[in-house]
Tab-separated table of C-alpha atoms and ligand atoms in Angstrom:
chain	number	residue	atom	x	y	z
A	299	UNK	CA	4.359	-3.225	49.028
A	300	UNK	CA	5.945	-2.054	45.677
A	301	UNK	CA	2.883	0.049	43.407
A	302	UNK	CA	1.940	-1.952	40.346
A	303	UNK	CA	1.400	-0.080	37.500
A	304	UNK	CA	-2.524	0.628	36.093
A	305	UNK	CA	-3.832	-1.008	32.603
A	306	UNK	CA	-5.632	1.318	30.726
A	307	UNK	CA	-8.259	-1.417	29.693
A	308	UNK	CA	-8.755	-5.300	29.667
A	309	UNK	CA	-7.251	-6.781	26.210
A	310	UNK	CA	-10.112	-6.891	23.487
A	311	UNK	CA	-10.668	-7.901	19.796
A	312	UNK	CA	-9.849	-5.605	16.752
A	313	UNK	CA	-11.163	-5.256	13.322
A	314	UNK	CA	-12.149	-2.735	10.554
A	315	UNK	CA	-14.975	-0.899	10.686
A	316	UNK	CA	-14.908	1.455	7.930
A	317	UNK	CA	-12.692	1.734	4.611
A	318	UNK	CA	-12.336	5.069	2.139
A	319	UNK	CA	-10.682	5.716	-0.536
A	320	UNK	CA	-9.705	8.846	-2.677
A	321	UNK	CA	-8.441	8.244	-6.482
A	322	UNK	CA	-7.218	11.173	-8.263
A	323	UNK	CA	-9.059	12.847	-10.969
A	324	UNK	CA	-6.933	12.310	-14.232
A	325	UNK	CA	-6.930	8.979	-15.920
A	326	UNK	CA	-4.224	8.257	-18.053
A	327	UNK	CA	-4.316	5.350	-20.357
A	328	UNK	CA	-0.935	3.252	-21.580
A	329	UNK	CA	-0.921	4.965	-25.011
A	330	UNK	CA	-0.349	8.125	-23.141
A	331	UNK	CA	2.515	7.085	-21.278
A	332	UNK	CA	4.373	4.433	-24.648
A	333	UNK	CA	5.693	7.241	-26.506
A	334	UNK	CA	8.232	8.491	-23.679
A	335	UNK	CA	9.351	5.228	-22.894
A	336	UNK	CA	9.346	3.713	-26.375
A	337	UNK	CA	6.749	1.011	-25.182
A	338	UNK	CA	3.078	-0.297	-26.785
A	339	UNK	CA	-0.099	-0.474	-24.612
A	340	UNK	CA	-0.326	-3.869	-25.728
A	341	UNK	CA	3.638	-4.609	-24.044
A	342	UNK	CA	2.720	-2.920	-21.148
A	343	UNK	CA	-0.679	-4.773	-20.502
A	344	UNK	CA	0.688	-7.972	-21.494
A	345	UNK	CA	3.931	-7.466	-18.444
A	346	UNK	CA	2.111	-5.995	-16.082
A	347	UNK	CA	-2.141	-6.129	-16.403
A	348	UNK	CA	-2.354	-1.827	-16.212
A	349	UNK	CA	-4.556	-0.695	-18.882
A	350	UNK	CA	-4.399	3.158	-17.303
A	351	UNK	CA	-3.965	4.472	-14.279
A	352	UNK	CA	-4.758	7.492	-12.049
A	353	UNK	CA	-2.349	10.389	-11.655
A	354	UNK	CA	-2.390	13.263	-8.941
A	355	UNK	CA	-2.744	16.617	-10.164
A	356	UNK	CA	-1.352	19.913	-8.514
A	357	UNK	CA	-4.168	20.472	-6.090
A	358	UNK	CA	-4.169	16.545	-5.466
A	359	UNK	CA	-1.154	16.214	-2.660
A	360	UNK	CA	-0.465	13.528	-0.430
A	361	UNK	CA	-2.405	15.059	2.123
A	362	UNK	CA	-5.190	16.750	0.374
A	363	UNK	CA	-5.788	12.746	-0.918
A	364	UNK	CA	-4.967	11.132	2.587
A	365	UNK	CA	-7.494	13.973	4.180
A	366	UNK	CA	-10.502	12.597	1.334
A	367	UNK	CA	-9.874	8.913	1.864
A	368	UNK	CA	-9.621	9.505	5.850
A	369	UNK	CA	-12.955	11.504	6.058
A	370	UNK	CA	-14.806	9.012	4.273
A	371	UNK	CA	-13.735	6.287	6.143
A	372	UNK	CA	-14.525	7.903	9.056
A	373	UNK	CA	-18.218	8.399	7.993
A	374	UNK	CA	-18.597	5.256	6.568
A	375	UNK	CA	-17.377	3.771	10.133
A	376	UNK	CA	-19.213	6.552	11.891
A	377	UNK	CA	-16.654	7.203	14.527
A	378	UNK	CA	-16.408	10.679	15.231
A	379	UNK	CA	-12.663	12.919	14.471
A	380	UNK	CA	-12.532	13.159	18.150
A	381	UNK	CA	-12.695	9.628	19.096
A	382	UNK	CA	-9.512	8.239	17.548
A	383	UNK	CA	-6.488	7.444	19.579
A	384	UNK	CA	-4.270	7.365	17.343
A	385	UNK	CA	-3.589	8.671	13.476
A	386	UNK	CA	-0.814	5.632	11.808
A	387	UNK	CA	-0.047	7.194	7.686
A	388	UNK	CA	1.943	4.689	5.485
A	389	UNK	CA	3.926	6.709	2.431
A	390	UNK	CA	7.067	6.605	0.917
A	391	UNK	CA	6.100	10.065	-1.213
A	392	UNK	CA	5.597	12.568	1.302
A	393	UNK	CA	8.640	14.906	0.529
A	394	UNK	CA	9.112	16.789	4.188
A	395	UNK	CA	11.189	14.934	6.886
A	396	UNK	CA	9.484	16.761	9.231
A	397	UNK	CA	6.695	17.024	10.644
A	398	UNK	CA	5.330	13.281	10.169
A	399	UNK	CA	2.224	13.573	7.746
A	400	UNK	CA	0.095	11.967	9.810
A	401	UNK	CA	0.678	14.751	12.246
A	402	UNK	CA	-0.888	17.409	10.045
A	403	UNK	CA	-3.583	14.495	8.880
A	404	UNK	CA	-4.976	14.721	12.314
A	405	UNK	CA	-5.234	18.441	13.085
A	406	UNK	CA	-6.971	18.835	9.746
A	407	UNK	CA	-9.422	16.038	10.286
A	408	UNK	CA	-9.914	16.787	13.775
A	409	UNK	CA	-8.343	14.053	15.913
A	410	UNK	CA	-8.050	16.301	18.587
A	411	UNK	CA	-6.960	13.583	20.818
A	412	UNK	CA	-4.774	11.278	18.301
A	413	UNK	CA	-1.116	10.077	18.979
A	414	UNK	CA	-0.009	10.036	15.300
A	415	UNK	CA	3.284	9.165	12.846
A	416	UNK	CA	3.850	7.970	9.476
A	417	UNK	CA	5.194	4.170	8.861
A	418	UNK	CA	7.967	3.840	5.937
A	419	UNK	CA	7.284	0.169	4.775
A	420	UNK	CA	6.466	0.893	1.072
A	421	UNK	CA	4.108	-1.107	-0.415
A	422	UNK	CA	3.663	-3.051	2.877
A	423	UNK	CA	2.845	-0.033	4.327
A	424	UNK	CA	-0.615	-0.583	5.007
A	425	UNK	CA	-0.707	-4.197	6.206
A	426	UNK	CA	2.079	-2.692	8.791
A	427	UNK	CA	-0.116	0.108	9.786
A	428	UNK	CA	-3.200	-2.615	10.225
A	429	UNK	CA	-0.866	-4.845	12.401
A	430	UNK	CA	0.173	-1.496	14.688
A	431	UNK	CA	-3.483	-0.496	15.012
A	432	UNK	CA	-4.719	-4.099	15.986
A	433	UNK	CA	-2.523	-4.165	18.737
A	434	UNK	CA	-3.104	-0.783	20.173
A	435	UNK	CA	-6.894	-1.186	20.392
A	436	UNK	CA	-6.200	-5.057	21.496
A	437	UNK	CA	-3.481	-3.617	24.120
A	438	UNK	CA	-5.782	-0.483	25.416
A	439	UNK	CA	-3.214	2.141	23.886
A	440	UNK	CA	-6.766	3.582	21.533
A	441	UNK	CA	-9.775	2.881	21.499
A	442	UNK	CA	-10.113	3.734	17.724
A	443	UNK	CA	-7.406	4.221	14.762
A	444	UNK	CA	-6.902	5.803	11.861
A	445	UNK	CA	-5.247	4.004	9.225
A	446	UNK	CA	-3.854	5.452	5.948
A	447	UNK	CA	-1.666	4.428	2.717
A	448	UNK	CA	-1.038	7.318	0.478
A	449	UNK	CA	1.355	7.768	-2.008
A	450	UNK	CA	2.208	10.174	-4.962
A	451	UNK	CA	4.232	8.115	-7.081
A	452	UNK	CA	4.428	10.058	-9.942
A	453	UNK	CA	6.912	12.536	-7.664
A	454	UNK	CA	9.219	9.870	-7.470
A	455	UNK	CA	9.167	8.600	-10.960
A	456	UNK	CA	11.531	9.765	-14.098
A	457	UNK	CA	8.910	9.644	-16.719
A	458	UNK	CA	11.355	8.478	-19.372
A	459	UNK	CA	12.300	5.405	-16.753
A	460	UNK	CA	11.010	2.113	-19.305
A	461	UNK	CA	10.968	-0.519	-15.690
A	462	UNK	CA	8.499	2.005	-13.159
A	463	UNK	CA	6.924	4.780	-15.573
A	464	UNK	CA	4.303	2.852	-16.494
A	465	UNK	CA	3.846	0.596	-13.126
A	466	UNK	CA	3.134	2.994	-10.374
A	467	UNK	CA	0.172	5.625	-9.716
A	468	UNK	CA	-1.226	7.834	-7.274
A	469	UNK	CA	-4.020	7.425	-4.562
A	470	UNK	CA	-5.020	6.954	-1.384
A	471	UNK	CA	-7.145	4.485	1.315
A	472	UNK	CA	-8.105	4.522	4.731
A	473	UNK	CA	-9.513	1.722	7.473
A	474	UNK	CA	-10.609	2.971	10.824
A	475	UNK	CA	-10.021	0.168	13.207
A	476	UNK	CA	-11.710	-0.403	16.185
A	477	UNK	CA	-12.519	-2.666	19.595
A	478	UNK	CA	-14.857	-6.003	18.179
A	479	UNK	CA	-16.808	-8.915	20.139
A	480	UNK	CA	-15.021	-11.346	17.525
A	481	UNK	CA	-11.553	-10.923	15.723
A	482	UNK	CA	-11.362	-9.304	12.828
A	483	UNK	CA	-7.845	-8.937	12.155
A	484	UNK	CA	-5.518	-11.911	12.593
A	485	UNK	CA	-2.371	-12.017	13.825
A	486	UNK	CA	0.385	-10.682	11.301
A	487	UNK	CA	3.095	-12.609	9.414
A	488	UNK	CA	5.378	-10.035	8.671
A	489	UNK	CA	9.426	-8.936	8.072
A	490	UNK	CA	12.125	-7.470	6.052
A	491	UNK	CA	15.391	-8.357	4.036
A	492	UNK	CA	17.245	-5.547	4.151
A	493	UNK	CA	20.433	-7.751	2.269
A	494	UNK	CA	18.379	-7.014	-0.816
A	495	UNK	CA	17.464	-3.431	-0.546
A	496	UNK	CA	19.015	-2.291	-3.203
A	497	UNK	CA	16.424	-4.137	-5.604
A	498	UNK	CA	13.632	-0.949	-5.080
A	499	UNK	CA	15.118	1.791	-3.958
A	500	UNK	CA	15.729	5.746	-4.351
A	501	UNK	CA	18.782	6.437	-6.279
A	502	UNK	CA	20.191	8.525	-4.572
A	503	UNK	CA	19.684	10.328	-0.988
A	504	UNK	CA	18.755	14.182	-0.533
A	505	UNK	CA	22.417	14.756	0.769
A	506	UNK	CA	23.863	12.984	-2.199
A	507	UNK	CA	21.484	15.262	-4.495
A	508	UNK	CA	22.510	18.262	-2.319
A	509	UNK	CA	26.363	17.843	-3.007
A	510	UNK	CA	25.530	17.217	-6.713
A	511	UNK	CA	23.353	20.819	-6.695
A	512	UNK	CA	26.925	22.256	-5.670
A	513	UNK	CA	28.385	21.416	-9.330
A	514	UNK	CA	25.462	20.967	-11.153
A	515	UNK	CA	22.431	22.916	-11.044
A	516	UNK	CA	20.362	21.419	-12.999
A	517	UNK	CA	21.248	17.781	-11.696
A	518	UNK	CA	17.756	16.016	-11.561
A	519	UNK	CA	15.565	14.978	-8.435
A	520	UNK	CA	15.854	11.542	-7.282
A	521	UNK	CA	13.976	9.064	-8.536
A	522	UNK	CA	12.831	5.512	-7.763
A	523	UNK	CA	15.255	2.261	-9.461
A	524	UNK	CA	13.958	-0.940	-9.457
A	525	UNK	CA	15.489	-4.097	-10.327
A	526	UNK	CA	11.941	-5.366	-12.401
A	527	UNK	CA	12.995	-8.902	-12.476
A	528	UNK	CA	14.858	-9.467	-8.908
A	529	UNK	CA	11.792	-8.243	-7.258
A	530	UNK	CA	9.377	-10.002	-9.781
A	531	UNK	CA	11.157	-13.511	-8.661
A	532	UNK	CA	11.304	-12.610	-4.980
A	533	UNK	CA	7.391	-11.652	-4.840
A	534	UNK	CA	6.357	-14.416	-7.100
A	535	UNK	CA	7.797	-17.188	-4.731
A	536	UNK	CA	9.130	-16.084	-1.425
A	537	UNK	CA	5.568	-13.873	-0.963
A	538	UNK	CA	3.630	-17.275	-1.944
A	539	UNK	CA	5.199	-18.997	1.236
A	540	UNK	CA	4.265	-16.011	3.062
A	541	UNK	CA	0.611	-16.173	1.989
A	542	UNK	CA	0.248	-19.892	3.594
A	543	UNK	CA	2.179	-18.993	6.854
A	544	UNK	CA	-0.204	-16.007	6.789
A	545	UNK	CA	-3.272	-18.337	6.484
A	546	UNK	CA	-1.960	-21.201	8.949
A	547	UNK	CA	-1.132	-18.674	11.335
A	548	UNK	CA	-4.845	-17.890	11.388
A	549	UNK	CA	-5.753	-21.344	11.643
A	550	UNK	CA	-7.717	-21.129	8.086
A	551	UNK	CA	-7.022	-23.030	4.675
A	552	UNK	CA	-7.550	-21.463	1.167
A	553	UNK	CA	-10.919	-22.399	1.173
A	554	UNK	CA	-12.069	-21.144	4.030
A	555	UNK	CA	-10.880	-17.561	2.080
A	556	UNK	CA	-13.665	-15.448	0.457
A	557	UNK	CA	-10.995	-12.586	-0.725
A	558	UNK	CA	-8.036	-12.199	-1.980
A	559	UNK	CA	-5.919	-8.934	-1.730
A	560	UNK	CA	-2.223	-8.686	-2.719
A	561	UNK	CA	-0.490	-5.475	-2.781
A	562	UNK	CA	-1.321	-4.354	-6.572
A	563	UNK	CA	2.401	-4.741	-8.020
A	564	UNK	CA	1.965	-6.488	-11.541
A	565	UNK	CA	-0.762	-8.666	-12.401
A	566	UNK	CA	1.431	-11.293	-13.213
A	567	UNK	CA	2.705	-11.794	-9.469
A	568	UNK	CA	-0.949	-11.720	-8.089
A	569	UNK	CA	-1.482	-14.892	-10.956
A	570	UNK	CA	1.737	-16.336	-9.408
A	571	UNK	CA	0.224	-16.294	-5.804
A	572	UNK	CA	-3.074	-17.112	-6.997
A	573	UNK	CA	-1.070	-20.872	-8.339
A	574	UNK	CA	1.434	-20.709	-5.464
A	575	UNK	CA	-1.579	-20.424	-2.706
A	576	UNK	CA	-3.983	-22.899	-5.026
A	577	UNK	CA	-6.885	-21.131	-4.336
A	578	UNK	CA	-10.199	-22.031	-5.094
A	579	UNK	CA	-12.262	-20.421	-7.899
A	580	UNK	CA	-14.726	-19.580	-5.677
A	581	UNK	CA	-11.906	-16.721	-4.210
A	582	UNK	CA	-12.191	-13.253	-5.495
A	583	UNK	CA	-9.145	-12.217	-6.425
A	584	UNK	CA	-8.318	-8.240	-6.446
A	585	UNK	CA	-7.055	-7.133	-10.083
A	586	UNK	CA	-7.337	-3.530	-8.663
A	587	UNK	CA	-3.919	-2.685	-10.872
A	588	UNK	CA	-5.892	-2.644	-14.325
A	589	UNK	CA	-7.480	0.390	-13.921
A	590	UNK	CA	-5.275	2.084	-11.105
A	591	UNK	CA	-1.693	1.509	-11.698
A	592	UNK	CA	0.903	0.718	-8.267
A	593	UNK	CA	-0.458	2.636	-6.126
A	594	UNK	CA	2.157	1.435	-2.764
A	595	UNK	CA	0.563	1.839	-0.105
A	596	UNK	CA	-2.905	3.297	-0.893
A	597	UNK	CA	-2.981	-0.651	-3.257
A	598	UNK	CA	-4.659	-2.235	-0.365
A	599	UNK	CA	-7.220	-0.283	0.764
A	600	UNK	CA	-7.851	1.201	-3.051
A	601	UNK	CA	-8.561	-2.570	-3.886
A	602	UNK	CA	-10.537	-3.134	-1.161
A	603	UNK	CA	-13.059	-0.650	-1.358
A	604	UNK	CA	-13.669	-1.533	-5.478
A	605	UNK	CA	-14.431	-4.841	-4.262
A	606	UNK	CA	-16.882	-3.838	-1.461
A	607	UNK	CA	-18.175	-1.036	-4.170
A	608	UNK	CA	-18.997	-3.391	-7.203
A	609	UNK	CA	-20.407	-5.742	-4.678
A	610	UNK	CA	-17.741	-8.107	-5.848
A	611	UNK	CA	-16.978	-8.888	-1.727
A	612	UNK	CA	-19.033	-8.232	1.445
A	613	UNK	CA	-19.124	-7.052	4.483
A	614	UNK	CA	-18.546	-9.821	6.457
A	615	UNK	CA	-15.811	-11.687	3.886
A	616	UNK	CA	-12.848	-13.287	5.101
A	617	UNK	CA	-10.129	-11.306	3.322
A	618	UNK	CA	-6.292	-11.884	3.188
A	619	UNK	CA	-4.266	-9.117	2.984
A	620	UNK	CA	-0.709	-9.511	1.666
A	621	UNK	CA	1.809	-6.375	1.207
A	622	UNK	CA	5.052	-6.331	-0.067
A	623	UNK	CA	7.414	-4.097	-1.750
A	624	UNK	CA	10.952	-1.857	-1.201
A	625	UNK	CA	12.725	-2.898	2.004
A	626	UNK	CA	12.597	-5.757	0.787
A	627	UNK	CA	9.507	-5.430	3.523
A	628	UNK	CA	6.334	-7.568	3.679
A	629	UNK	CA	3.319	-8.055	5.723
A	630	UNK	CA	-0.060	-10.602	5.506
A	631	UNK	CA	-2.868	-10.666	7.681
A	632	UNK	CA	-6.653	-12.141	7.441
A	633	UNK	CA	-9.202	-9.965	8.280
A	634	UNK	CA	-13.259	-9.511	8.252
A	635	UNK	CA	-14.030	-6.954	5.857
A	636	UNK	CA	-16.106	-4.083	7.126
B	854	COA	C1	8.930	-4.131	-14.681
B	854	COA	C2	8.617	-5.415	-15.436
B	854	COA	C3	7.181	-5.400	-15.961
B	854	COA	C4	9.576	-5.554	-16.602
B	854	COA	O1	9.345	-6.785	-17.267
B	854	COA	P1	10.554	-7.739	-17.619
B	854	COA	O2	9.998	-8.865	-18.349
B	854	COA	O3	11.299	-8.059	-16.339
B	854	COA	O4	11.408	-6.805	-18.554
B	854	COA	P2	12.969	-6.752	-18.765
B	854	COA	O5	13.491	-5.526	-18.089
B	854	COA	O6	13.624	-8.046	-18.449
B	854	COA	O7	13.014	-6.563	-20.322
B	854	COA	C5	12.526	-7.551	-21.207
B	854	COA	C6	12.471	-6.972	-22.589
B	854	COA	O8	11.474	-5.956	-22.638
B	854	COA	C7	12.047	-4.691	-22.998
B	854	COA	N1	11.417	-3.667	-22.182
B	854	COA	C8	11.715	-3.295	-20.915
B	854	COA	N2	10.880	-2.333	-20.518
B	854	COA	C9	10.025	-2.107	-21.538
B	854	COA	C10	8.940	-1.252	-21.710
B	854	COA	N3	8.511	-0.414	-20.746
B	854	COA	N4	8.281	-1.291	-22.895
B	854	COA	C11	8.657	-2.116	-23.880
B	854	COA	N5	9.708	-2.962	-23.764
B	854	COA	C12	10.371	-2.958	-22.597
B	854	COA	C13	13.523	-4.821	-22.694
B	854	COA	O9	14.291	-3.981	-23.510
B	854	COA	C14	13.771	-6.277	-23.016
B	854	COA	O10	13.893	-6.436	-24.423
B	854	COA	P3	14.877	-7.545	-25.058
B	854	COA	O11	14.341	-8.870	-24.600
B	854	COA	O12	14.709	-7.315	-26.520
B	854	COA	O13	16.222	-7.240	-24.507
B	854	COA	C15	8.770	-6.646	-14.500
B	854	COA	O14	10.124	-6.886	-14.211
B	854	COA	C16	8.026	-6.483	-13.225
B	854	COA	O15	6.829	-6.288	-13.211
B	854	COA	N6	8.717	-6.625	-12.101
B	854	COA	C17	8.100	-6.472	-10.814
B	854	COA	C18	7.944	-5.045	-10.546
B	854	COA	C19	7.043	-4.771	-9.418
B	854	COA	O16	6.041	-5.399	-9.249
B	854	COA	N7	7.428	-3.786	-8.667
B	854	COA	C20	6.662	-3.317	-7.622
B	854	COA	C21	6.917	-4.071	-6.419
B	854	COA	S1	6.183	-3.179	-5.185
């Protein structure tokens, strides 16, 4: 008789059981930030909700931030280094091809006996990273995992750019997600349209920028370009529609909600979703952005843990998570906060 092969475990639940979060030192406020791009605080609040946000300084990299964020959430869980299976890092700003960041994130935490690569889905980064590590402690592939969305914006940003100076930021948050008697993260609702990926996207590739070094060199670093209103439109309505599949996927209704977290792109799309979802008053709504900019990736977890922190939500809360951003890429799950 043919060998069959061996399961590692039986299939189990997932959810969170620890969040951190690391937000750089320097606040910088929108008067700071009008002058360069010809811009008022009051334009800038009024399009967008940001009334300052945090940027990384020198000693603040992506890992130095990812490595804060991860070793907090890692106490607050209290799962030891050594007892995660795997180390999953959503960024977009982490400028070396190679070695994955998540790589070096586990040697210097000590997950001695982590599996571990980064995730490039932008600002959905984190709700991918949550559906991966669901599915690896449901499927048996780790016991425990290590979630992170970190991002250094302000490397990817031409200050003098009036459509993303002002709109993104720099920080970092981490989940540590584990084996549960209930579910605590439901399933994900998730995809990509790669037909309009030109609407967020670098301008130009390293091997472009090389060539350019040839003839020119002082020929500038590439930056981020964003079409403000294509991807305004898009999120505002085609993210609302994911919201609801999100929630009917879980079986649940708007009012059976407690928390709502959007990906922190604009205030003005999270009031958009807010309508387009109908959601009871009785929801808390993240409004993260105010005082921390687009943060990407790190949004997520960021907003979650200022909710949890000013007692706002609870351990316990139904949450849904909904990320979206460059790709066009875009991910929603419910989960049980930790
Ligand atoms: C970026 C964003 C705030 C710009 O707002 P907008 O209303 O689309 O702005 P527009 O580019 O159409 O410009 C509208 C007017 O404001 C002016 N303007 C543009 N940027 C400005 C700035 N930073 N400060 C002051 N005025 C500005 C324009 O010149 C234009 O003036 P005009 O009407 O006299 O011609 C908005 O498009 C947005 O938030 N988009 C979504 C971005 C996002 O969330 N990205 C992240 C996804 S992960």
């Amino acid at each position: 008789m043919r060998a069959s092969i061996q399961q590692g475990s039986e299939p189990r639940h997932a959810r969170i059981l620890g969040i951190g979060a690391y937000r750089p030192r320097m606040g910088v406020g929108n008067e700071e930030i009008a002058g360069l791009i010809d811009s008022t605080d009051e334009w800038i609040r009024t399009r967008s909700g940001i009334r300052s946000r945090r940027w990384a300084s020198a000693d603040e990299g992506v890992l130095e931030m990812a490595e804060a964020a991860a070793r907090q959430a890692l106490e607050r869980s209290g799962v030891p280094a050594e007892q995660i299976g795997c180390v999953v890092l959503a960024t977009i700003s982490h400028f070396r091809q190679t070695p994955a960041a998540a790589s070096v994130l586990a040697h210097r935490i000590g997950a001695v006996n982590a599996g571990s690569f980064d995730v490039s889905a932008a600002c959905a980064g984190f709700c991918y990273g949550l559906a991966v590590a669901k599915d690896f402690v449901r499927g048996g592939s780790a016991s425990t995992v290590l979630v992170v969305g970190v991002e250094r914006m302000t490397d990817m940003i031409d200050p003098r750019d009036r459509g993303t100076a002002f709109l993104f930021a720099d920080g970092a948050g981490a989940a540590v997600v584990g084996a549960s008697a209930e579910p605590g993260i439901g399933p994900v609702v998730w995809g990509s349209d790669g037909e309009q990926a030109d609407t967020i996207t670098q301008d130009r590739s390293w091997l472009e920028w090389r060539d350019e070094l040839d003839k020119d060199p002082d020929a500038p670093f590439p930056v981020l370009s964003m079409k403000g209103q294509a991807v305004f439109r898009w999120a505002s309505v085609s993210m609302g529609a994911v919201a609801r599949r999100t929630l009917r996927t879980s079986g649940l209704s708007p009012e059976d909600l407690d928390v709502f977290i959007p990906h922190q792109a604009n205030d003005r799309i999270t009031d958009a979703l807010v309508r387009s979802l109908r959601l009871p008053d009785s929801v808390v709504v993240a409004r993260d952005i105010v005082e921390q900019g687009n943060t990407s990736a790190a949004s997520i977890p960021l907003a979650m843990d200022s909710l949890l922190d000013s007692g706002r939500a609870k351990s316990g809360d139904l949450a849904l998570l909904l990320g979206f951003g460059a790709g066009l890429s875009f991910a929603g799950q419910v989960v049980t906060l930790p």
